[in-house]
Amino acid sequence: MATPQEWARGYARQALADLDAWQALAATDLAACQSLHFLQMACEKLAKAHLCATGNDPAGLQTSHAFGAKQLPTIIRDELTFEKVKSKLRQDILRYARGLAREIELLAPSVDSAGKRPDNCEYPWEDATGKLWVPVDYAFPVDQLLLHPHGFKVLKLIRRATERLAA
Amino acid sequence: MASGARRPKGSRARKPSKPEFARTLANRHREIEPELIAAYRLEAPDETDRDPIKLLEVNRETIATGIMPLGFPPSPSRGVPYATVIVEITPEEFEQVQAGRLKLPRGWRIAEEIPLNVASR
């Protein structure tokens, strides 16, 4: 039977593969929803890796996609805690990470903020006016957040945290 | 060693004890997380020195999802000598923990409150 650490490493290695896929797709002219789908899955698996490490039942974690907004900022904070930069900058990055993590989590179709945010990167949805939206045509808010310098820093920290756990 | 004092060349810093590092870690978290309002050290019923440091952190900015412990491996190169577990909850959830309505896993109990250095804001 695999140990919690083996499960954690397994999730982290798969998250790393998802991050690689996200980066590869983001460099193409494919619709943003395609690459963002991999980013969302990578963050979900990174959160699950840290949950597995404490002995949570891996099978119980596999069925839910609502991971990210809660755990990702804690994971980012762990990366920032002993970083040798001013605490104000670390505070700002962490605050930014909270907003970004929520937007990444909302990319999953099963997470819609009680119907207020049906936008997702997999399936078409109808908005409150009855207009149909298709992910390939949609400008996701998260895409803009990622372009901010803090967004870029958060992504680097996500990658570093994933690599550390996958090693 | 006093802050700012030089260590003799070639000497190694003493590894902090688990309670010492728990205090350092919680205060480093507080330094970058102004909404972290309280931190507690958790202990398992059969706690040994090989167990990870477990912190319960009450954070006004987190999302209420119940008890979800996150595990972090040790990382000596970053100055983290012990494995750690972080349980982050909202102030309302902490009230539920105190009232026994929200249970900590595996019989963990609150061992001590860690004083947070508010001046580090």
CSV table of C-alpha atoms in Angstrom, one decimal, chain B residues 4-100:
chain,number,residue,atom,x,y,z
B,4,GLY,CA,23.2,40.4,13.8
B,5,ALA,CA,26.1,38.6,15.6
B,6,ARG,CA,28.6,36.9,13.3
B,7,ARG,CA,29.0,33.1,13.5
B,8,PRO,CA,32.6,31.8,13.5
B,9,LYS,CA,33.6,30.7,10.0
B,10,GLY,CA,32.8,27.0,9.4
B,11,SER,CA,30.5,26.7,12.4
B,12,ARG,CA,26.9,25.6,11.9
B,13,ALA,CA,23.8,27.2,13.2
B,14,ARG,CA,22.1,25.2,16.0
B,15,LYS,CA,19.0,23.4,14.8
B,16,PRO,CA,16.1,25.0,16.5
B,17,SER,CA,13.9,22.8,18.7
B,18,LYS,CA,10.4,22.0,17.4
B,19,PRO,CA,8.7,24.5,19.7
B,20,GLU,CA,11.2,27.2,18.8
B,21,PHE,CA,10.8,26.6,15.1
B,22,ALA,CA,7.0,26.5,15.4
B,23,ARG,CA,7.1,30.0,17.0
B,24,THR,CA,9.5,31.2,14.2
B,25,LEU,CA,7.3,29.8,11.5
B,26,ALA,CA,4.0,31.2,12.8
B,27,ASN,CA,5.6,34.7,13.2
B,28,ARG,CA,7.1,34.5,9.7
B,29,HIS,CA,3.6,33.7,8.4
B,30,ARG,CA,2.2,36.6,10.4
B,31,GLU,CA,4.8,38.9,8.9
B,32,ILE,CA,3.3,38.5,5.4
B,33,GLU,CA,-0.3,37.7,6.5
B,34,PRO,CA,-1.7,40.6,8.5
B,35,GLU,CA,-5.1,38.9,8.7
B,36,LEU,CA,-3.5,35.9,10.6
B,37,ILE,CA,-4.9,36.7,14.0
B,38,ALA,CA,-3.9,33.7,16.1
B,39,ALA,CA,-1.7,30.6,15.9
B,40,TYR,CA,-1.7,27.4,17.9
B,41,ARG,CA,0.6,24.4,18.1
B,42,LEU,CA,-1.3,21.1,17.6
B,43,GLU,CA,-0.2,17.8,19.1
B,44,ALA,CA,-1.2,14.2,18.3
B,45,PRO,CA,-2.0,12.0,21.3
B,46,ASP,CA,1.2,9.9,20.7
B,47,GLU,CA,3.3,12.9,19.5
B,48,THR,CA,7.0,12.1,19.0
B,49,ASP,CA,9.9,14.2,17.9
B,50,ARG,CA,9.7,12.7,14.4
B,51,ASP,CA,6.1,14.0,13.9
B,52,PRO,CA,5.7,17.1,11.8
B,53,ILE,CA,5.1,20.5,13.5
B,54,LYS,CA,1.4,21.1,13.3
B,55,LEU,CA,0.1,24.7,13.3
B,56,LEU,CA,-3.6,25.7,13.6
B,57,GLU,CA,-3.8,29.2,12.1
B,58,VAL,CA,-6.8,31.5,12.5
B,59,ASN,CA,-7.0,33.7,9.4
B,60,ARG,CA,-9.6,36.3,8.6
B,61,GLU,CA,-8.8,36.0,4.9
B,62,THR,CA,-9.1,32.3,4.4
B,63,ILE,CA,-12.2,30.4,3.2
B,64,ALA,CA,-14.4,28.4,5.5
B,65,THR,CA,-14.0,24.8,4.3
B,66,GLY,CA,-13.6,23.0,7.6
B,67,ILE,CA,-10.4,21.3,8.7
B,68,MET,CA,-8.1,20.5,5.8
B,69,PRO,CA,-4.5,19.9,7.0
B,70,LEU,CA,-1.8,20.7,4.3
B,71,GLY,CA,1.5,18.9,4.6
B,72,PHE,CA,4.9,20.4,3.7
B,73,PRO,CA,8.1,18.4,3.7
B,74,PRO,CA,11.2,19.7,5.4
B,75,SER,CA,13.4,22.0,3.3
B,76,PRO,CA,16.7,22.6,5.1
B,77,SER,CA,18.1,24.6,2.2
B,78,ARG,CA,15.3,27.1,2.7
B,79,GLY,CA,15.8,27.1,6.5
B,80,VAL,CA,12.9,24.7,7.2
B,81,PRO,CA,14.4,21.8,9.2
B,82,TYR,CA,11.1,20.0,10.0
B,83,ALA,CA,8.1,18.7,8.1
B,84,THR,CA,5.1,20.9,8.9
B,85,VAL,CA,1.4,20.7,8.7
B,86,ILE,CA,-0.8,23.8,8.4
B,87,VAL,CA,-4.4,23.9,9.3
B,88,GLU,CA,-5.9,27.2,8.3
B,89,ILE,CA,-9.4,28.2,9.5
B,90,THR,CA,-11.6,31.3,9.9
B,91,PRO,CA,-12.3,32.9,13.3
B,92,GLU,CA,-15.9,31.5,13.1
B,93,GLU,CA,-14.5,28.0,12.5
B,94,PHE,CA,-12.1,28.4,15.4
B,95,GLU,CA,-15.1,29.1,17.6
B,96,GLN,CA,-16.6,25.8,16.4
B,97,VAL,CA,-13.3,24.0,17.2
B,98,GLN,CA,-13.4,25.5,20.7
B,99,ALA,CA,-17.0,24.5,21.2
B,100,GLY,CA,-16.2,21.0,20.0
